[in-house]
Each structure stands twice: as structure tokens, then as C-alpha cells.
Tab-separated table of C-alpha atoms and ligand atoms in Angstrom:
chain	number	residue	atom	x	y	z
A	1	UNK	CA	30.693	8.054	28.822
A	2	UNK	CA	31.550	5.045	26.657
A	3	UNK	CA	28.979	2.280	26.983
A	4	UNK	CA	30.259	-1.060	28.228
A	5	UNK	CA	27.597	-2.903	26.211
A	6	UNK	CA	26.046	-1.782	22.932
A	7	UNK	CA	23.284	-3.739	21.234
A	8	UNK	CA	22.202	-2.544	17.792
A	9	UNK	CA	19.193	-3.694	15.725
A	10	UNK	CA	19.490	-7.178	17.182
A	11	UNK	CA	17.285	-9.926	15.780
A	12	UNK	CA	16.948	-13.555	16.808
A	13	UNK	CA	15.095	-15.933	14.506
A	14	UNK	CA	14.087	-19.515	15.260
A	15	UNK	CA	13.167	-22.113	12.615
A	16	UNK	CA	10.122	-23.976	13.867
A	17	UNK	CA	7.653	-26.586	12.618
A	18	UNK	CA	7.973	-29.921	10.804
A	19	UNK	CA	10.578	-30.286	8.036
A	20	UNK	CA	8.313	-29.568	5.055
A	21	UNK	CA	6.553	-26.636	6.704
A	22	UNK	CA	9.394	-24.848	8.441
A	23	UNK	CA	8.618	-21.281	9.463
A	24	UNK	CA	10.830	-18.486	10.710
A	25	UNK	CA	9.784	-17.175	14.079
A	26	UNK	CA	11.155	-13.772	15.047
A	27	UNK	CA	11.886	-14.018	18.797
A	28	UNK	CA	13.693	-10.677	19.075
A	29	UNK	CA	12.762	-8.141	16.431
A	30	UNK	CA	15.419	-5.461	16.021
A	31	UNK	CA	16.178	-3.966	19.437
A	32	UNK	CA	18.882	-1.458	20.337
A	33	UNK	CA	20.140	-0.339	23.732
A	34	UNK	CA	23.324	0.283	25.654
A	35	UNK	CA	24.510	-0.120	29.222
A	36	UNK	CA	27.032	2.252	30.785
A	37	UNK	CA	29.689	1.257	33.340
A	38	UNK	CA	28.147	1.029	36.819
A	39	UNK	CA	24.603	1.272	35.449
A	40	UNK	CA	21.705	-1.159	35.902
A	41	UNK	CA	19.470	-1.656	32.876
A	42	UNK	CA	16.331	-3.796	33.139
A	43	UNK	CA	14.475	-5.721	30.434
A	44	UNK	CA	10.850	-6.134	31.446
A	45	UNK	CA	7.978	-8.048	29.911
A	46	UNK	CA	5.568	-10.932	30.257
A	47	UNK	CA	6.704	-14.459	29.660
A	48	UNK	CA	7.324	-14.953	25.936
A	49	UNK	CA	8.224	-11.291	25.371
A	50	UNK	CA	11.733	-12.253	24.226
A	51	UNK	CA	13.671	-10.823	27.179
A	52	UNK	CA	15.481	-14.047	28.117
A	53	UNK	CA	16.280	-14.777	24.449
A	54	UNK	CA	17.730	-11.283	24.169
A	55	UNK	CA	19.864	-11.753	27.291
A	56	UNK	CA	21.151	-15.099	25.997
A	57	UNK	CA	21.992	-13.477	22.662
A	58	UNK	CA	23.953	-10.740	24.428
A	59	UNK	CA	25.879	-13.398	26.345
A	60	UNK	CA	26.682	-15.402	23.204
A	61	UNK	CA	24.478	-18.339	24.245
A	62	UNK	CA	21.983	-17.716	21.425
A	63	UNK	CA	22.998	-17.079	17.787
A	64	UNK	CA	21.633	-13.861	16.327
A	65	UNK	CA	20.268	-13.415	12.808
A	66	UNK	CA	20.909	-9.675	12.418
A	67	UNK	CA	22.375	-6.706	14.243
A	68	UNK	CA	25.366	-6.574	16.552
A	69	UNK	CA	26.493	-6.911	20.165
A	70	UNK	CA	29.568	-4.953	21.231
A	71	UNK	CA	31.088	-5.503	24.661
A	72	UNK	CA	33.936	-3.298	25.913
A	73	UNK	CA	34.474	-2.074	22.343
A	74	UNK	CA	34.669	-5.571	20.820
A	75	UNK	CA	32.054	-7.197	18.572
A	76	UNK	CA	31.070	-10.423	20.339
A	77	UNK	CA	28.220	-11.733	18.181
A	78	UNK	CA	30.724	-12.960	15.587
A	79	UNK	CA	32.797	-14.964	18.088
A	80	UNK	CA	32.717	-18.749	18.486
A	81	UNK	CA	31.963	-20.300	21.885
A	82	UNK	CA	35.709	-20.857	22.343
A	83	UNK	CA	36.561	-17.259	21.408
A	84	UNK	CA	33.832	-16.014	23.731
A	85	UNK	CA	35.172	-17.889	26.754
A	86	UNK	CA	37.766	-15.320	27.930
A	87	UNK	CA	35.154	-12.573	27.702
A	88	UNK	CA	32.902	-14.422	30.112
A	89	UNK	CA	35.295	-13.373	32.873
A	90	UNK	CA	34.093	-9.824	32.348
A	91	UNK	CA	30.483	-10.649	31.414
A	92	UNK	CA	29.089	-13.000	34.055
A	93	UNK	CA	25.666	-14.620	33.958
A	94	UNK	CA	23.362	-15.335	36.910
A	95	UNK	CA	20.851	-18.006	35.995
A	96	UNK	CA	17.210	-18.016	36.974
A	97	UNK	CA	16.876	-21.122	39.159
A	98	UNK	CA	18.983	-20.434	42.276
A	99	UNK	CA	19.277	-24.065	43.425
A	100	UNK	CA	18.918	-25.878	40.076
A	101	UNK	CA	21.748	-23.839	38.529
A	102	UNK	CA	24.193	-25.159	41.167
A	103	UNK	CA	25.818	-28.556	40.661
A	104	UNK	CA	24.317	-30.752	43.438
A	105	UNK	CA	27.567	-32.657	43.999
A	106	UNK	CA	29.769	-29.613	44.591
A	107	UNK	CA	30.253	-27.918	47.936
A	108	UNK	CA	29.591	-24.184	48.185
A	109	UNK	CA	33.313	-23.452	48.613
A	110	UNK	CA	34.049	-25.141	45.270
A	111	UNK	CA	31.033	-23.565	43.584
A	112	UNK	CA	32.001	-19.988	44.413
A	113	UNK	CA	35.574	-20.494	43.194
A	114	UNK	CA	34.740	-22.612	40.123
A	115	UNK	CA	35.368	-19.665	37.775
A	116	UNK	CA	39.030	-19.569	38.899
A	117	UNK	CA	39.478	-23.162	37.734
A	118	UNK	CA	37.503	-22.708	34.493
A	119	UNK	CA	39.526	-19.650	33.510
A	120	UNK	CA	42.788	-21.009	34.978
A	121	UNK	CA	43.282	-18.006	37.239
A	122	UNK	CA	45.954	-18.534	39.930
A	123	UNK	CA	44.623	-17.613	43.362
A	124	UNK	CA	44.511	-18.693	46.990
A	125	UNK	CA	41.131	-20.391	46.746
A	126	UNK	CA	40.659	-20.567	50.508
A	127	UNK	CA	40.961	-16.800	50.913
A	128	UNK	CA	38.890	-16.200	47.752
A	129	UNK	CA	36.140	-18.396	49.223
A	130	UNK	CA	36.254	-16.330	52.397
A	131	UNK	CA	36.196	-13.051	50.458
A	132	UNK	CA	33.320	-14.063	48.194
A	133	UNK	CA	31.145	-15.552	50.936
A	134	UNK	CA	31.693	-12.460	53.051
A	135	UNK	CA	30.757	-10.184	50.113
A	136	UNK	CA	27.405	-11.946	49.784
A	137	UNK	CA	26.748	-12.073	53.538
A	138	UNK	CA	27.484	-15.763	54.185
A	139	UNK	CA	29.841	-17.153	56.828
A	140	UNK	CA	32.713	-19.562	56.084
A	141	UNK	CA	30.835	-22.587	57.456
A	142	UNK	CA	28.645	-22.419	54.317
A	143	UNK	CA	31.717	-23.471	52.295
A	144	UNK	CA	31.230	-27.088	53.392
A	145	UNK	CA	27.511	-27.269	52.547
A	146	UNK	CA	25.919	-28.768	49.445
A	147	UNK	CA	23.225	-26.911	47.437
A	148	UNK	CA	20.375	-29.031	48.880
A	149	UNK	CA	21.353	-27.786	52.345
A	150	UNK	CA	20.714	-24.154	51.354
A	151	UNK	CA	17.535	-22.085	51.486
A	152	UNK	CA	16.451	-20.334	48.275
A	153	UNK	CA	17.906	-17.027	49.482
A	154	UNK	CA	21.234	-18.627	50.479
A	155	UNK	CA	21.434	-20.415	47.110
A	156	UNK	CA	20.819	-17.100	45.347
A	157	UNK	CA	23.654	-15.529	47.383
A	158	UNK	CA	25.932	-18.370	46.265
A	159	UNK	CA	24.848	-17.660	42.670
A	160	UNK	CA	25.766	-14.002	43.140
A	161	UNK	CA	29.150	-14.959	44.618
A	162	UNK	CA	29.842	-17.188	41.595
A	163	UNK	CA	28.937	-14.396	39.214
A	164	UNK	CA	31.237	-11.804	40.841
A	165	UNK	CA	34.144	-14.191	41.529
A	166	UNK	CA	36.465	-12.797	38.839
A	167	UNK	CA	35.411	-9.149	39.225
A	168	UNK	CA	33.346	-8.907	36.026
A	169	UNK	CA	32.432	-5.558	34.488
A	170	UNK	CA	28.883	-6.664	33.629
A	171	UNK	CA	26.532	-9.126	35.334
A	172	UNK	CA	23.519	-10.418	33.410
A	173	UNK	CA	20.914	-11.544	35.949
A	174	UNK	CA	17.922	-13.549	34.728
A	175	UNK	CA	15.001	-13.179	37.180
A	176	UNK	CA	17.280	-12.620	40.196
A	177	UNK	CA	14.439	-12.975	42.712
A	178	UNK	CA	12.433	-15.788	41.081
A	179	UNK	CA	11.131	-18.368	43.543
A	180	UNK	CA	12.043	-16.328	46.634
A	181	UNK	CA	9.755	-15.097	49.413
A	182	UNK	CA	9.034	-11.383	49.311
A	183	UNK	CA	11.208	-10.646	52.383
A	184	UNK	CA	14.123	-12.592	50.887
A	185	UNK	CA	13.634	-10.837	47.541
A	186	UNK	CA	14.287	-7.521	49.319
A	187	UNK	CA	17.497	-8.877	50.864
A	188	UNK	CA	18.772	-10.117	47.493
A	189	UNK	CA	17.942	-6.804	45.814
A	190	UNK	CA	19.721	-4.869	48.568
A	191	UNK	CA	22.712	-7.159	48.149
A	192	UNK	CA	22.829	-6.552	44.384
A	193	UNK	CA	22.578	-2.797	44.966
A	194	UNK	CA	25.412	-2.850	47.534
A	195	UNK	CA	27.672	-4.934	45.285
A	196	UNK	CA	27.022	-2.662	42.356
A	197	UNK	CA	28.180	0.341	44.407
A	198	UNK	CA	31.108	-1.462	45.960
A	199	UNK	CA	32.453	-3.189	42.841
A	200	UNK	CA	31.343	-0.674	40.202
A	201	UNK	CA	29.375	-3.368	38.362
A	202	UNK	CA	27.101	-2.752	35.423
A	203	UNK	CA	24.028	-4.978	35.433
A	204	UNK	CA	21.546	-6.186	32.875
A	205	UNK	CA	18.492	-7.486	34.745
A	206	UNK	CA	15.823	-9.582	33.055
A	207	UNK	CA	12.569	-9.779	34.942
A	208	UNK	CA	8.791	-9.726	34.840
A	209	UNK	CA	8.803	-8.398	38.419
A	210	UNK	CA	8.301	-4.637	38.413
A	211	UNK	CA	9.279	-4.318	42.092
A	212	UNK	CA	12.710	-5.589	41.118
A	213	UNK	CA	12.992	-3.021	38.349
A	214	UNK	CA	11.899	-0.126	40.557
A	215	UNK	CA	14.321	-1.210	43.270
A	216	UNK	CA	17.498	-1.610	41.241
A	217	UNK	CA	17.305	-0.289	37.674
A	218	UNK	CA	18.493	3.113	36.455
A	219	UNK	CA	16.918	2.629	33.034
A	220	UNK	CA	14.510	0.081	31.653
A	221	UNK	CA	13.035	-1.282	28.451
A	222	UNK	CA	9.561	-2.790	28.212
A	223	UNK	CA	9.349	-5.659	25.688
A	224	UNK	CA	6.325	-6.951	23.827
A	225	UNK	CA	6.556	-9.708	21.211
A	226	UNK	CA	10.309	-9.233	20.955
A	227	UNK	CA	10.259	-5.453	20.461
A	228	UNK	CA	10.886	-2.531	22.778
A	229	UNK	CA	7.696	-0.546	23.223
A	230	UNK	CA	9.028	1.904	25.817
A	231	UNK	CA	12.542	2.657	27.060
A	232	UNK	CA	13.735	5.295	29.478
A	233	UNK	CA	14.816	6.205	33.011
A	234	UNK	CA	13.037	3.937	35.496
A	235	UNK	CA	11.635	6.705	37.702
A	236	UNK	CA	10.102	8.505	34.748
A	237	UNK	CA	8.585	5.363	33.277
A	238	UNK	CA	7.097	4.431	36.659
A	239	UNK	CA	5.737	7.885	37.390
A	240	UNK	CA	4.152	8.464	33.968
A	241	UNK	CA	4.111	5.424	31.670
A	242	UNK	CA	3.583	6.591	28.102
A	243	UNK	CA	2.896	3.290	26.335
A	244	UNK	CA	-0.434	1.576	27.100
A	245	UNK	CA	1.301	-1.772	27.622
A	246	UNK	CA	3.651	-0.225	30.216
A	247	UNK	CA	0.650	1.381	31.910
A	248	UNK	CA	-1.134	-1.988	32.032
A	249	UNK	CA	1.896	-3.763	33.517
A	250	UNK	CA	2.306	-1.044	36.145
A	251	UNK	CA	-1.370	-1.034	37.030
A	252	UNK	CA	-1.134	-4.774	37.720
A	253	UNK	CA	1.727	-4.026	40.114
A	254	UNK	CA	0.113	-3.265	43.514
A	255	UNK	CA	0.968	0.273	44.610
A	256	UNK	CA	2.011	0.332	48.312
A	257	UNK	CA	0.853	3.958	48.743
A	258	UNK	CA	-2.998	3.966	48.708
A	259	UNK	CA	-3.002	7.673	47.724
A	260	UNK	CA	-1.233	6.707	44.539
A	261	UNK	CA	-3.268	3.587	43.843
A	262	UNK	CA	-4.336	3.406	40.213
A	263	UNK	CA	-7.198	1.660	38.548
A	264	UNK	CA	-6.122	-1.673	37.196
A	265	UNK	CA	-6.039	-1.852	33.409
A	266	UNK	CA	-7.227	-5.292	32.421
A	267	UNK	CA	-5.823	-6.474	29.122
A	268	UNK	CA	-8.329	-8.434	27.060
A	269	UNK	CA	-7.282	-11.522	25.077
A	270	UNK	CA	-4.101	-13.525	25.146
A	271	UNK	CA	-0.647	-12.527	23.939
A	272	UNK	CA	-0.684	-13.206	20.172
A	273	UNK	CA	1.483	-15.989	18.756
A	274	UNK	CA	4.866	-14.963	17.371
A	275	UNK	CA	3.840	-16.920	14.263
A	276	UNK	CA	0.813	-14.677	13.726
A	277	UNK	CA	1.964	-11.171	14.597
A	278	UNK	CA	-0.900	-8.662	14.351
A	279	UNK	CA	-0.668	-6.069	11.577
A	280	UNK	CA	0.005	-2.432	12.432
A	281	UNK	CA	0.750	-1.981	16.128
A	282	UNK	CA	1.276	-5.511	17.441
A	283	UNK	CA	-0.329	-4.536	20.743
A	284	UNK	CA	-3.587	-3.388	19.126
A	285	UNK	CA	-5.424	-6.676	19.804
A	286	UNK	CA	-5.113	-5.990	23.546
A	287	UNK	CA	-4.871	-2.218	23.732
A	288	UNK	CA	-7.862	-0.417	25.307
A	289	UNK	CA	-6.881	2.754	23.412
A	290	UNK	CA	-6.556	1.192	19.928
A	291	UNK	CA	-7.953	3.161	16.996
A	292	UNK	CA	-8.190	2.408	13.261
A	293	UNK	CA	-4.705	3.671	12.501
A	294	UNK	CA	-3.262	1.239	15.080
A	295	UNK	CA	-4.604	-1.758	13.123
A	296	UNK	CA	-2.868	-0.668	9.913
A	297	UNK	CA	0.253	1.386	10.619
A	298	UNK	CA	3.283	0.193	12.585
A	299	UNK	CA	4.179	2.884	15.163
A	300	UNK	CA	7.784	4.119	15.062
A	301	UNK	CA	9.566	4.688	18.367
A	302	UNK	CA	9.667	8.435	19.039
A	303	UNK	CA	11.226	10.529	21.791
A	304	UNK	CA	8.787	11.634	24.511
A	305	UNK	CA	10.050	13.334	27.675
A	306	UNK	CA	13.399	11.536	27.655
A	307	UNK	CA	11.896	8.195	26.698
A	308	UNK	CA	11.378	6.334	23.442
A	309	UNK	CA	7.833	5.131	22.929
A	310	UNK	CA	6.403	3.103	20.052
A	311	UNK	CA	2.763	4.216	20.075
A	312	UNK	CA	0.590	6.426	17.845
A	313	UNK	CA	-1.330	7.775	20.857
A	314	UNK	CA	1.001	7.771	23.876
A	315	UNK	CA	-0.481	8.429	27.316
A	316	UNK	CA	0.832	11.825	28.268
A	317	UNK	CA	-0.261	11.733	31.884
A	318	UNK	CA	0.571	8.187	32.850
A	319	UNK	CA	-1.919	5.396	33.494
A	320	UNK	CA	-5.557	6.396	33.202
A	321	UNK	CA	-8.804	4.544	32.621
A	322	UNK	CA	-9.299	3.394	29.049
A	323	UNK	CA	-11.746	5.498	27.027
A	324	UNK	CA	-15.345	4.349	26.911
A	325	UNK	CA	-16.214	2.526	23.705
A	326	UNK	CA	-18.224	4.641	21.294
A	327	UNK	CA	-21.603	3.111	20.371
A	328	UNK	CA	-21.328	1.445	16.991
B	401	LIG	FE1	-2.461	1.128	21.610
B	401	LIG	FE2	-2.517	2.215	19.185
B	401	LIG	FE3	-0.588	2.860	20.887
B	401	LIG	FE4	-0.627	0.463	19.780
B	401	LIG	S1	-0.350	2.398	18.706
B	401	LIG	S2	-0.243	0.918	21.890
B	401	LIG	S3	-2.812	0.060	19.692
B	401	LIG	S4	-2.776	3.293	21.133
């Protein structure tokens, strides 16, 4: 199958600091992945892991410093904003803040059909409004409402309708359930799953919420300090995380089945600054399994049971209590 999106060795660098002491900060540090038609791929990580920067780079909203982004066979990282515009019909973005991302002065009917006007697509906007609202489970009377008259879940549905208006091939969704109650999160996730099946959409989901990933993603990548530490099929990663960071994230994710409940792995210390990346394995300052080699040698990503894992000592049986410290 030909991938709809291919990202190779992508890097994003920011120049930070006062004029005389400018420093380069590597926000995304050489990541590669692809997304197939109809597939959902999730980028997971704590805040500051680089996942949103990566998604913005894929969408052409963030310049890249190395690597490439190819969408439907065409390099897009070399395109200007103007050249990128027609491609945004096929690569739609859903922004994080469901209400804040909607113009407060526009009615829902105009919001869901705005893409037709932006891309100058001829259509019967009344029937498109009806079609789009129905696809996201809203009735036509919502067309006359303003964003402040919507609940968080309804606003998110409007955001979904906007994203799918022109039948894109890929939807990039940044924290699709952020700010929503748990029950509403489930409804939004079910909606995304249904639309994916119905419209054959590929999705790139960016989230720190592991429930979201488990619910919708076929494959996933776990990011730490702008790098992928583990990538693979979602079910396999969830059932037996091989990287200690993945295991820690999953252990912090309450397991609904008490028989499967795992001990929580508490990560000591804060996430290091991107301006002071640790030597060797960048996770070693927080890793309960770190050994001498980890502090000196950068681990290469290697294939383990269908996944790629960047760790010298991967966990072969999933999450387990960290080893007791040897007396010094
Ligand atoms: Fe932990 Fe070492 Fe693996 Fe890094 S390489 S994740 S420090 S065990």
C-alpha cells in the first residue's frame, strides 16, 4: 500500500535567547513515520515532547530545518504558504481548542461551509450545511447558533464538520478531546471512528491522552524530547510496552480492569530542558532502569516484536516494577 503521508528524518529547530546569545533548540530531532490511507496514527507524549510542533510541520505551519514531508506523492515541505493552500483541501487540520478555534462572530452554518468559500468550491451551501451537520450528529437548527451558544462537545462536532467539509484524505487532529468531559470524549472518539470508516479518512492524532490513542489509533509513536522512543501497532504497545518511558506513561493511565492493574511507575525529576539534553539516552535522568551505558551511549532504534524501540535494555514483558537499587 502506498502511504498517503511520509515523513523522513524531520527536524525542527528554533532560534532562542537574546540577540548576542542565540542558541539553536532542536524541537523535533529527526523523526520518520508514514500514514496509510484509512489508517489512524497517533503521536503521544507529555507536554513539550514536540508532538504539536511535528504536526504543525507536517501541515506546513512550521518550517522544518531538515528532512522531508511527502503528501500524496508530493514533497510539501518545500512549498510556500500560497503553494500549500490547495493541498489543505486534502489535508485538513482540527485545532485543539474546540470553542476558541471558531470565529465568535460566525454562525455554525457559515463555519462548517467556510472551506468552500476559502477554496472557491461551487456548491449548494444550504445542502452542504445539512449534510455536514448530519454527519457529525447535529440537527439543522444548530446552523443558526453562534459558537458561544454551543457546549464543548457540540463545538468539537462543528470543528470536525469543518475539517471534513471538502472530503480530505487526511485529518490532523490536535488533542481532539481536550477540555471535554469523559462521557463527551467517548462520543467524540466514536464519531471520529465512524467518520473514518464512512469516509475512508486517514488520521494523524496528537494527544497526551492514552485513552484516546487506545480507542482510535492503529499505530502509535511515543515522543520524548522531540524523538520517537517507541513506535508500533497500538495493541502491541499497550499490551507489552518495551520502552521504559512508554511503560511509565501507560502505568499512569488507570487500567479499568482491576485484574490487569499495574503498579504505577513514578518518574523522578522533571523533563530536561531542550537546551540541555542529557548525554547518552536522553531519558536516563528519569529512567528507573538506567545503567552506566545509558549515560554515555545514545540508543539506536531497533526492531522488537514488530515495534521500533530506542533503548539499550527494552522491557521484554511489558511494564514491571523498576529494579531495586544496588547498595553503593
Ligand atoms: Fe532507560 Fe537505558 Fe533504556 Fe534509556 S537506554 S530508556 S536509560 S534503560
